[in-house]
Amino acid sequence: MQSFAIHNLENHHLARPKRAAEDHSLIPPCQAACPLHMDIREYVSLTAQGRVMEALQVIRSGNPFPSICAHVCAHPCENACRRAQVDKPVAIRALKRFAVEFGGDRMVECEAETTHDERVAVVGSGPAGLACAYYLRKLGYLVTVFEAHSQLGGMLRVGIPKYRLPREVLDTEVERLARMGVEIRTNARVVSLDLLFDMGYKAVFLTVGAHQGLRMGIDGEESPGVIDGATFLREVNLGLKPSLGERVAVVGGGNVAIDAARTAIRLGAREVNILYRRSRAEMPADDVEVEQALEEGVQFKFLVLPKKIRRQDGYLKVNCVRMELGEPDARGRRQPVAVEGSDFEMEFDTLVVAIGQAPQMPGGFGVRVGKGSTIVVDPVTLTTNRVGVFAGGDAVTGPATVVQALAAGRQAAGRIDDYLQHRYPKDAAESRETLVGDLRPETIEMIRRIGRIEPPALPPEARTADFTPIEMVYDWEAAVNEARRCLRCGAGAEILFQDKCASCLTCLRVCPYHVPYVDATGAVRIPADQCQACGVCVAECPARAIVLRRPYDRRQVAGELEHVLRSAAQTKPRPLVVGFCCQYGLFGTGSLSDLWREAGGSIWLVPVLCTANVEAHHILRAFEMGAEGVFIASCGEQCARENTEFWVRQRVEKARRVLSEIGLEPERIEVLVPSDHNGSTAAEQLDAFAQRIGTLYLASILMQEVRS
Amino acid sequence: MIVAERKSLEEIRRTIAPYERVLIVGCGTCATVCGAGGEREVALLHAGLRAMEARSGEGWHTFLEFTVKRQCDAEFLDALVDRVREVDAVLSLGCGIGVQAIAERFPTLPVLPGVNTSFMGMAKEWGVWDERCAACGDCRLAETAGICPITRCAKGILNGPCAGTKNGKCEANNEMDCAWVLIYQRLEKLHRLEDMRRYYPPRNFRVIPRPRRIVSKAEVAVGGNNG
Ligand SMILES: Cc1cc2nc3c(=O)[nH]c(=O)nc-3n(C[C@H](O)[C@H](O)[C@H](O)COP(=O)(O)OP(=O)(O)OC[C@H]3O[C@@H](n4cnc5c(N)ncnc54)[C@H](O)[C@@H]3O)c2cc1C
Ligand code: SF4
Ligand code: SF4
Ligand code: SF4
């Protein structure tokens, strides 16, 4: 009789299965900072494993228009990323770009069925309006989008320059919406909401954005040749070619100012200056974009404020004053103050004023507006003072970001649904905690420094002739390596059953990052905010009291192994070789899997997230199920973790000892690395190993025949 | 803590041979801490035995596994009651005390040791264990600066070092520190070097009457002396 019964070697939590199946991971800071609350850690991890389609799925489940965000998102996630405490934040936006391009986001079809009779009007087709339309349609409502301009997209269309957001990307999303059944009315400026209700709409979502350029309020601002940033960009984006002359100045320090300056360069202006009243450090514009503007020849004049404009001899004479930074104000921002008697004059052909925008509301809306002409709403329900009228996006917040607008649109769709279904708005309370707290210096010191990889971009010379998109996509290798930099914040190890802990202190001794500690009561603790999720303690804890916080990670190795063994049993390959293969880096993206195909199916790969998670009993399980040889392919020096190969070799030695005790040659287990001490590649090592196993297998068959 | 080491699979195979269904029982205390018989080692042994059975082509055993909090107390063994009903023998990865405790708790059940109980000691570092105490019943650590010559001197002498000490190492094994040099160095730090010059009479080497028992509870006769 063969041995049977408990086959599941991971049965140690069977007694308390419910807790063992729960997701105990904490919400990482990147996710907490994202207005859409995207599961960044997850899709970055999938990208690191080369599972780009799944990464895209995760992205799409949290973002209606990921391709747009992949190009222009202001990425608050990166500003919160804890990797910055080690070196630089993970390039999350660029990784999303990789996932949407390589995962085939363009091809994704969205479907929607009409399940409600109520019709909803969305006024304005910026990201907020489009997102709301998307989600309402998904919820089964009939939606009409009213847009004053001839094309959809709001600032995506008339604000953001084409070199940052190719219009095909936007068009794809718009077409997708149309195919979902969203009704689109362009050239349709809404002037009265009563009219919409009269037309039968049961609810209205106002997302008219903030398009009215703010003025400096100085003499001469009305002169010809002075234009506000939003208008200037709108004209260019709608295909007009404003004549700028040779010398252009842009006033302001935000992203709109940078976009205007870079647009002016592309329109052929010979000299473009940005006049900003504070210094570089205070500039709200994105660093990368400032950098790129400099590369393109934009000049920055800091601590300068225009005081008066005069038009003379066809030029703008701009009287400026120098500023210096005074004491920090209540918000900690140092206020610029004019330096007495520092007036000077500059001469330009065109002056673009990009110091901010405000919403512009037709009087017929009858909604209450507050500070900066923004619509006043309830922050939870997004309702205005008018029944059935909701509002969101820049029109409510003042100029903000695409992702904030998308989040507002999504929120509005949910609230409008509640309203139309007469439901009390339910709070989608998150049960998991958010990870707070910085990495300790001791932890940081142990984390391997891996430089951030920026996506490739066109060289400055090649950029400025026209509006060609300048940023390109990562290739596989760069994307995988960048994604591996993620520290997987909050998804690390925990002592799941404190009562099982024998206080042996193994975890303290094996952790490469010195994370576990003994608290004042003598209990062993693994602080979630420090753990790097390497899994070493999980695999070494002799009591098996430690697990990874995410259920998938807990089952990963055993699950994949059983899957592979089942498939192998069906095809009965002889001799069967099982390889535990690092899913990151080299092996995840190619060479070994090609080799495996060539080897004719007798090599079966078990993908593992990190080979430090492979335990000796996993190896033995493969031998139990008929494997003639087992190898572990580790990513070696490429590893983002510390000491992985040491731990792999520990497990291998342990399994080898057992193997020789049961009369099998210990050489049947091998560790492969990308390049071994002889300089042979993983493929060559695998070749040699497969040959060795073939020989041992033949010998054992011969022995059996001799015996019988 | 008690330190043990797993027996060879060959020996285990021989001892379990007569029994079809075997429950491998781990111990969640010392055997876990010393890495010989906690839940992880139970799983590894289980996997090893199953691989052995499968590869031999003639396996007929069934294995189950379970780890109790501590084998040397009968109350913790209650968790085994239902489980042992389904098996023919228990293979204990607890120390010798655990094996006996299980045997005592289940009078008709064969209980087999899966580890060799080796010594009392502590972890030097991860994965390295050192003996520290011989349970001699007559502790002299006060005189030897907290370093036990009985266990840590190869010869267990009380008036060391012997002539075999060399560069702080022991003649029996030149990798090993001479316990008496360690004692000297520590006494020096404690400013108690004069303790070195004392002569310690031989200990009582009479055979210890076994088994030893310690009674710590007071003999209180219920109702007696109370009135
Ligand atoms: C030059 C520029 C660059 C930017 N770059 C970035 C960037 O890189 N990353 C980022 O995250 N954010 C960026 N932003 C900000 C971002 O574009 C906005 O925050 C976002 O578009 C706001 O979305 P919204 O839907 O609220 O409004 P909008 O996008 O402004 O859309 C509002 C729409 O409503 C329409 N509308 C107005 N009134 C009416 C009416 N009465 N009837 C019908 N339609 C009407 C308008 O025509 C417009 O199409 C940039 C903004 C500008 C101006
Ligand atoms: S390291 Fe990873 S999980 Fe942590 S904040 Fe950055 S992207 Fe998020
Ligand atoms: S390794 Fe396991 S048993 Fe040991 S102290 Fe850590 S959690 Fe407790
Ligand atoms: S998972 Fe790794 S980093 Fe986290 S506590 Fe365990 S050994 Fe340390």
PDB file of C-alpha atoms in Angstrom, chain B residues 3-217:
ATOM      1  CA  VAL B   3      19.313  19.962  22.999  1.00  0.00           C
ATOM      2  CA  ALA B   4      18.603  17.007  20.764  1.00  0.00           C
ATOM      3  CA  GLU B   5      19.429  15.809  17.280  1.00  0.00           C
ATOM      4  CA  ARG B   6      17.358  13.818  14.851  1.00  0.00           C
ATOM      5  CA  LYS B   7      18.156  10.144  14.530  1.00  0.00           C
ATOM      6  CA  SER B   8      19.183   8.836  11.142  1.00  0.00           C
ATOM      7  CA  LEU B   9      16.370   7.951   8.789  1.00  0.00           C
ATOM      8  CA  GLU B  10      17.752   4.444   8.612  1.00  0.00           C
ATOM      9  CA  GLU B  11      17.334   3.954  12.357  1.00  0.00           C
ATOM     10  CA  ILE B  12      13.903   5.514  12.292  1.00  0.00           C
ATOM     11  CA  ARG B  13      12.936   3.299   9.383  1.00  0.00           C
ATOM     12  CA  ARG B  14      13.928   0.230  11.392  1.00  0.00           C
ATOM     13  CA  THR B  15      12.061   1.221  14.516  1.00  0.00           C
ATOM     14  CA  ILE B  16       8.837   2.092  12.746  1.00  0.00           C
ATOM     15  CA  ALA B  17       8.995  -0.971  10.507  1.00  0.00           C
ATOM     16  CA  PRO B  18       6.372  -3.019  12.370  1.00  0.00           C
ATOM     17  CA  TYR B  19       3.802  -0.243  12.488  1.00  0.00           C
ATOM     18  CA  GLU B  20       1.650   0.723   9.556  1.00  0.00           C
ATOM     19  CA  ARG B  21       0.242   4.013  10.739  1.00  0.00           C
ATOM     20  CA  VAL B  22       2.655   6.302  12.526  1.00  0.00           C
ATOM     21  CA  LEU B  23       1.951   9.652  14.146  1.00  0.00           C
ATOM     22  CA  ILE B  24       4.992  11.922  14.184  1.00  0.00           C
ATOM     23  CA  VAL B  25       4.683  14.137  17.251  1.00  0.00           C
ATOM     24  CA  GLY B  26       6.737  17.278  17.634  1.00  0.00           C
ATOM     25  CA  CYS B  27       7.378  19.253  20.777  1.00  0.00           C
ATOM     26  CA  GLY B  28       6.825  22.991  20.804  1.00  0.00           C
ATOM     27  CA  THR B  29       9.317  23.769  23.539  1.00  0.00           C
ATOM     28  CA  CYS B  30      12.988  22.706  23.822  1.00  0.00           C
ATOM     29  CA  ALA B  31      12.898  20.461  20.756  1.00  0.00           C
ATOM     30  CA  THR B  32      11.593  23.404  18.745  1.00  0.00           C
ATOM     31  CA  VAL B  33      14.164  25.829  20.059  1.00  0.00           C
ATOM     32  CA  CYS B  34      17.060  23.468  19.345  1.00  0.00           C
ATOM     33  CA  GLY B  35      15.751  22.805  15.856  1.00  0.00           C
ATOM     34  CA  ALA B  36      15.387  19.058  16.319  1.00  0.00           C
ATOM     35  CA  GLY B  37      11.706  18.390  16.761  1.00  0.00           C
ATOM     36  CA  GLY B  38       9.508  21.427  16.283  1.00  0.00           C
ATOM     37  CA  GLU B  39       6.745  21.688  13.724  1.00  0.00           C
ATOM     38  CA  ARG B  40       9.237  22.417  10.958  1.00  0.00           C
ATOM     39  CA  GLU B  41      11.385  19.378  11.668  1.00  0.00           C
ATOM     40  CA  VAL B  42       8.275  17.249  11.939  1.00  0.00           C
ATOM     41  CA  ALA B  43       7.298  18.353   8.447  1.00  0.00           C
ATOM     42  CA  LEU B  44      10.788  17.737   7.122  1.00  0.00           C
ATOM     43  CA  LEU B  45      10.965  14.256   8.632  1.00  0.00           C
ATOM     44  CA  HIS B  46       7.493  13.538   7.351  1.00  0.00           C
ATOM     45  CA  ALA B  47       8.555  14.591   3.856  1.00  0.00           C
ATOM     46  CA  GLY B  48      11.765  12.569   4.145  1.00  0.00           C
ATOM     47  CA  LEU B  49       9.954   9.432   5.237  1.00  0.00           C
ATOM     48  CA  ARG B  50       7.386   9.774   2.505  1.00  0.00           C
ATOM     49  CA  ALA B  51      10.091  10.270  -0.098  1.00  0.00           C
ATOM     50  CA  MET B  52      11.868   7.232   1.279  1.00  0.00           C
ATOM     51  CA  GLU B  53       8.715   5.140   1.091  1.00  0.00           C
ATOM     52  CA  ALA B  54       7.942   6.289  -2.405  1.00  0.00           C
ATOM     53  CA  ARG B  55      11.452   5.697  -3.710  1.00  0.00           C
ATOM     54  CA  SER B  56      11.815   2.274  -2.117  1.00  0.00           C
ATOM     55  CA  GLY B  57       8.788   1.136  -4.047  1.00  0.00           C
ATOM     56  CA  GLU B  58       7.642  -0.952  -1.140  1.00  0.00           C
ATOM     57  CA  GLY B  59       6.347   1.679   1.242  1.00  0.00           C
ATOM     58  CA  TRP B  60       3.267   0.738   3.146  1.00  0.00           C
ATOM     59  CA  HIS B  61       3.301   3.200   6.035  1.00  0.00           C
ATOM     60  CA  THR B  62       0.902   6.034   6.599  1.00  0.00           C
ATOM     61  CA  PHE B  63       2.191   9.075   8.398  1.00  0.00           C
ATOM     62  CA  LEU B  64       0.403  11.778  10.284  1.00  0.00           C
ATOM     63  CA  GLU B  65       1.975  14.718  12.006  1.00  0.00           C
ATOM     64  CA  PHE B  66       1.152  16.878  14.949  1.00  0.00           C
ATOM     65  CA  THR B  67       3.081  19.130  17.270  1.00  0.00           C
ATOM     66  CA  VAL B  68       2.075  19.702  20.871  1.00  0.00           C
ATOM     67  CA  LYS B  69       3.024  22.653  22.986  1.00  0.00           C
ATOM     68  CA  ARG B  70       5.192  20.520  25.284  1.00  0.00           C
ATOM     69  CA  GLN B  71       5.460  16.767  25.473  1.00  0.00           C
ATOM     70  CA  CYS B  72       6.678  16.519  29.063  1.00  0.00           C
ATOM     71  CA  ASP B  73       3.390  17.484  30.651  1.00  0.00           C
ATOM     72  CA  ALA B  74       0.436  15.153  30.480  1.00  0.00           C
ATOM     73  CA  GLU B  75      -2.101  17.932  30.081  1.00  0.00           C
ATOM     74  CA  PHE B  76      -0.621  18.981  26.760  1.00  0.00           C
ATOM     75  CA  LEU B  77      -0.882  15.404  25.579  1.00  0.00           C
ATOM     76  CA  ASP B  78      -4.671  15.487  25.744  1.00  0.00           C
ATOM     77  CA  ALA B  79      -4.490  16.969  22.258  1.00  0.00           C
ATOM     78  CA  LEU B  80      -3.217  13.581  21.107  1.00  0.00           C
ATOM     79  CA  VAL B  81      -6.086  11.491  22.453  1.00  0.00           C
ATOM     80  CA  ASP B  82      -8.148  11.438  19.263  1.00  0.00           C
ATOM     81  CA  ARG B  83      -5.145  11.304  17.031  1.00  0.00           C
ATOM     82  CA  VAL B  84      -3.472   8.294  18.572  1.00  0.00           C
ATOM     83  CA  ARG B  85      -6.643   6.297  18.100  1.00  0.00           C
ATOM     84  CA  GLU B  86      -5.955   6.269  14.384  1.00  0.00           C
ATOM     85  CA  VAL B  87      -2.365   5.096  14.564  1.00  0.00           C
ATOM     86  CA  ASP B  88      -0.309   2.072  15.512  1.00  0.00           C
ATOM     87  CA  ALA B  89       2.628   3.950  16.977  1.00  0.00           C
ATOM     88  CA  VAL B  90       3.915   7.382  17.855  1.00  0.00           C
ATOM     89  CA  LEU B  91       7.289   8.656  16.707  1.00  0.00           C
ATOM     90  CA  SER B  92       8.210  11.373  19.155  1.00  0.00           C
ATOM     91  CA  LEU B  93      10.552  14.185  18.226  1.00  0.00           C
ATOM     92  CA  GLY B  94      10.577  15.377  21.823  1.00  0.00           C
ATOM     93  CA  CYS B  95      13.429  14.651  24.182  1.00  0.00           C
ATOM     94  CA  GLY B  96      13.595  11.413  26.143  1.00  0.00           C
ATOM     95  CA  ILE B  97      11.346  12.955  28.741  1.00  0.00           C
ATOM     96  CA  GLY B  98       8.694  13.596  26.110  1.00  0.00           C
ATOM     97  CA  VAL B  99       8.866  10.054  24.843  1.00  0.00           C
ATOM     98  CA  GLN B 100       8.348   8.728  28.332  1.00  0.00           C
ATOM     99  CA  ALA B 101       5.590  11.174  29.124  1.00  0.00           C
ATOM    100  CA  ILE B 102       3.664  10.004  26.063  1.00  0.00           C
ATOM    101  CA  ALA B 103       4.310   6.380  26.977  1.00  0.00           C
ATOM    102  CA  GLU B 104       2.986   7.046  30.453  1.00  0.00           C
ATOM    103  CA  ARG B 105      -0.060   8.877  29.167  1.00  0.00           C
ATOM    104  CA  PHE B 106      -0.970   6.152  26.635  1.00  0.00           C
ATOM    105  CA  PRO B 107      -0.140   2.871  28.316  1.00  0.00           C
ATOM    106  CA  THR B 108      -0.875   0.603  25.335  1.00  0.00           C
ATOM    107  CA  LEU B 109       0.678   2.735  22.628  1.00  0.00           C
ATOM    108  CA  PRO B 110       4.149   2.055  21.232  1.00  0.00           C
ATOM    109  CA  VAL B 111       6.208   5.265  21.470  1.00  0.00           C
ATOM    110  CA  LEU B 112       9.459   5.528  19.546  1.00  0.00           C
ATOM    111  CA  PRO B 113      12.161   8.170  19.841  1.00  0.00           C
ATOM    112  CA  GLY B 114      12.910  10.101  16.688  1.00  0.00           C
ATOM    113  CA  VAL B 115      15.720  12.159  18.208  1.00  0.00           C
ATOM    114  CA  ASN B 116      18.709  11.560  20.403  1.00  0.00           C
ATOM    115  CA  THR B 117      18.502  13.740  23.472  1.00  0.00           C
ATOM    116  CA  SER B 118      22.005  15.105  23.583  1.00  0.00           C
ATOM    117  CA  PHE B 119      22.707  17.609  26.281  1.00  0.00           C
ATOM    118  CA  MET B 120      21.673  20.720  28.110  1.00  0.00           C
ATOM    119  CA  GLY B 121      22.977  23.770  26.433  1.00  0.00           C
ATOM    120  CA  MET B 122      22.343  26.872  24.418  1.00  0.00           C
ATOM    121  CA  ALA B 123      22.672  28.375  20.981  1.00  0.00           C
ATOM    122  CA  LYS B 124      26.098  29.802  20.251  1.00  0.00           C
ATOM    123  CA  GLU B 125      24.733  31.369  17.093  1.00  0.00           C
ATOM    124  CA  TRP B 126      22.076  30.434  14.579  1.00  0.00           C
ATOM    125  CA  GLY B 127      22.328  26.681  13.993  1.00  0.00           C
ATOM    126  CA  VAL B 128      25.154  25.985  16.476  1.00  0.00           C
ATOM    127  CA  TRP B 129      24.518  24.464  19.902  1.00  0.00           C
ATOM    128  CA  ASP B 130      26.891  24.149  22.823  1.00  0.00           C
ATOM    129  CA  GLU B 131      26.651  22.043  25.961  1.00  0.00           C
ATOM    130  CA  ARG B 132      26.711  24.018  29.173  1.00  0.00           C
ATOM    131  CA  CYS B 133      25.469  21.930  32.087  1.00  0.00           C
ATOM    132  CA  ALA B 134      25.739  18.287  33.136  1.00  0.00           C
ATOM    133  CA  ALA B 135      22.980  18.408  35.755  1.00  0.00           C
ATOM    134  CA  CYS B 136      25.499  17.148  38.287  1.00  0.00           C
ATOM    135  CA  GLY B 137      23.309  18.182  41.165  1.00  0.00           C
ATOM    136  CA  ASP B 138      26.130  20.002  42.956  1.00  0.00           C
ATOM    137  CA  CYS B 139      26.660  23.337  41.266  1.00  0.00           C
ATOM    138  CA  ARG B 140      30.094  24.973  41.666  1.00  0.00           C
ATOM    139  CA  LEU B 141      29.661  27.888  39.298  1.00  0.00           C
ATOM    140  CA  ALA B 142      30.072  30.395  42.142  1.00  0.00           C
ATOM    141  CA  GLU B 143      33.696  29.321  42.489  1.00  0.00           C
ATOM    142  CA  THR B 144      34.456  29.081  38.798  1.00  0.00           C
ATOM    143  CA  ALA B 145      33.340  32.496  37.666  1.00  0.00           C
ATOM    144  CA  GLY B 146      30.162  31.202  36.097  1.00  0.00           C
ATOM    145  CA  ILE B 147      31.927  28.794  33.745  1.00  0.00           C
ATOM    146  CA  CYS B 148      31.304  25.098  34.294  1.00  0.00           C
ATOM    147  CA  PRO B 149      34.497  23.007  34.223  1.00  0.00           C
ATOM    148  CA  ILE B 150      32.528  19.777  34.533  1.00  0.00           C
ATOM    149  CA  THR B 151      30.941  20.248  31.104  1.00  0.00           C
ATOM    150  CA  ARG B 152      33.330  22.578  29.368  1.00  0.00           C
ATOM    151  CA  CYS B 153      36.667  21.033  30.379  1.00  0.00           C
ATOM    152  CA  ALA B 154      37.288  17.876  28.367  1.00  0.00           C
ATOM    153  CA  LYS B 155      38.476  16.181  31.533  1.00  0.00           C
ATOM    154  CA  GLY B 156      35.990  17.791  33.888  1.00  0.00           C
ATOM    155  CA  ILE B 157      38.737  18.610  36.384  1.00  0.00           C
ATOM    156  CA  LEU B 158      38.078  20.876  39.352  1.00  0.00           C
ATOM    157  CA  ASN B 159      41.572  22.233  39.793  1.00  0.00           C
ATOM    158  CA  GLY B 160      42.629  23.235  36.320  1.00  0.00           C
ATOM    159  CA  PRO B 161      44.099  23.942  34.005  1.00  0.00           C
ATOM    160  CA  CYS B 162      45.982  20.743  33.383  1.00  0.00           C
ATOM    161  CA  ALA B 163      49.316  20.582  31.632  1.00  0.00           C
ATOM    162  CA  GLY B 164      47.576  20.063  28.330  1.00  0.00           C
ATOM    163  CA  THR B 165      46.451  23.648  27.946  1.00  0.00           C
ATOM    164  CA  LYS B 166      48.138  25.499  25.118  1.00  0.00           C
ATOM    165  CA  ASN B 167      47.514  29.018  23.855  1.00  0.00           C
ATOM    166  CA  GLY B 168      44.153  28.935  25.562  1.00  0.00           C
ATOM    167  CA  LYS B 169      43.095  25.785  23.732  1.00  0.00           C
ATOM    168  CA  CYS B 170      42.582  22.258  24.987  1.00  0.00           C
ATOM    169  CA  GLU B 171      44.928  19.371  24.124  1.00  0.00           C
ATOM    170  CA  ALA B 172      41.938  17.128  23.564  1.00  0.00           C
ATOM    171  CA  ASN B 173      40.749  19.348  20.765  1.00  0.00           C
ATOM    172  CA  ASN B 174      42.801  22.331  19.731  1.00  0.00           C
ATOM    173  CA  GLU B 175      39.753  24.063  18.285  1.00  0.00           C
ATOM    174  CA  MET B 176      38.174  24.094  21.713  1.00  0.00           C
ATOM    175  CA  ASP B 177      38.785  26.737  24.342  1.00  0.00           C
ATOM    176  CA  CYS B 178      40.372  25.492  27.549  1.00  0.00           C
ATOM    177  CA  ALA B 179      37.655  25.976  30.131  1.00  0.00           C
ATOM    178  CA  TRP B 180      40.194  26.742  32.842  1.00  0.00           C
ATOM    179  CA  VAL B 181      41.800  29.511  30.838  1.00  0.00           C
ATOM    180  CA  LEU B 182      38.338  30.995  30.390  1.00  0.00           C
ATOM    181  CA  ILE B 183      37.780  30.686  34.130  1.00  0.00           C
ATOM    182  CA  TYR B 184      41.101  32.387  34.823  1.00  0.00           C
ATOM    183  CA  GLN B 185      40.380  35.251  32.492  1.00  0.00           C
ATOM    184  CA  ARG B 186      36.981  35.841  33.936  1.00  0.00           C
ATOM    185  CA  LEU B 187      38.181  35.641  37.538  1.00  0.00           C
ATOM    186  CA  GLU B 188      40.747  38.249  36.617  1.00  0.00           C
ATOM    187  CA  LYS B 189      38.021  40.545  35.378  1.00  0.00           C
ATOM    188  CA  LEU B 190      36.087  39.933  38.577  1.00  0.00           C
ATOM    189  CA  HIS B 191      39.216  40.702  40.645  1.00  0.00           C
ATOM    190  CA  ARG B 192      38.938  37.283  42.221  1.00  0.00           C
ATOM    191  CA  LEU B 193      42.086  35.664  40.932  1.00  0.00           C
ATOM    192  CA  GLU B 194      42.814  34.394  44.438  1.00  0.00           C
ATOM    193  CA  ASP B 195      40.027  31.871  43.833  1.00  0.00           C
ATOM    194  CA  MET B 196      42.372  30.229  41.318  1.00  0.00           C
ATOM    195  CA  ARG B 197      44.894  29.513  44.027  1.00  0.00           C
ATOM    196  CA  ARG B 198      42.459  27.608  46.170  1.00  0.00           C
ATOM    197  CA  TYR B 199      42.297  23.880  46.153  1.00  0.00           C
ATOM    198  CA  TYR B 200      38.943  22.329  45.497  1.00  0.00           C
ATOM    199  CA  PRO B 201      38.526  18.967  47.092  1.00  0.00           C
ATOM    200  CA  PRO B 202      37.218  16.231  44.854  1.00  0.00           C
ATOM    201  CA  ARG B 203      33.509  16.127  44.481  1.00  0.00           C
ATOM    202  CA  ASN B 204      31.453  13.315  45.768  1.00  0.00           C
ATOM    203  CA  PHE B 205      31.739  10.855  42.930  1.00  0.00           C
ATOM    204  CA  ARG B 206      29.438   8.330  44.477  1.00  0.00           C
ATOM    205  CA  VAL B 207      26.949   7.153  41.941  1.00  0.00           C
ATOM    206  CA  ILE B 208      23.903   9.397  42.100  1.00  0.00           C
ATOM    207  CA  PRO B 209      20.970   7.309  43.259  1.00  0.00           C
ATOM    208  CA  ARG B 210      18.548   7.431  40.362  1.00  0.00           C
ATOM    209  CA  PRO B 211      15.962   8.409  39.511  1.00  0.00           C
ATOM    210  CA  ARG B 212      16.277  11.637  41.345  1.00  0.00           C
ATOM    211  CA  ARG B 213      13.171  13.352  42.615  1.00  0.00           C
ATOM    212  CA  ILE B 214      12.673  16.780  44.041  1.00  0.00           C
ATOM    213  CA  VAL B 215       9.691  17.506  46.210  1.00  0.00           C
ATOM    214  CA  SER B 216       9.022  21.187  46.568  1.00  0.00           C
ATOM    215  CA  LYS B 217       5.612  21.089  48.017  1.00  0.00           C
TER     216      LYS B 217
END
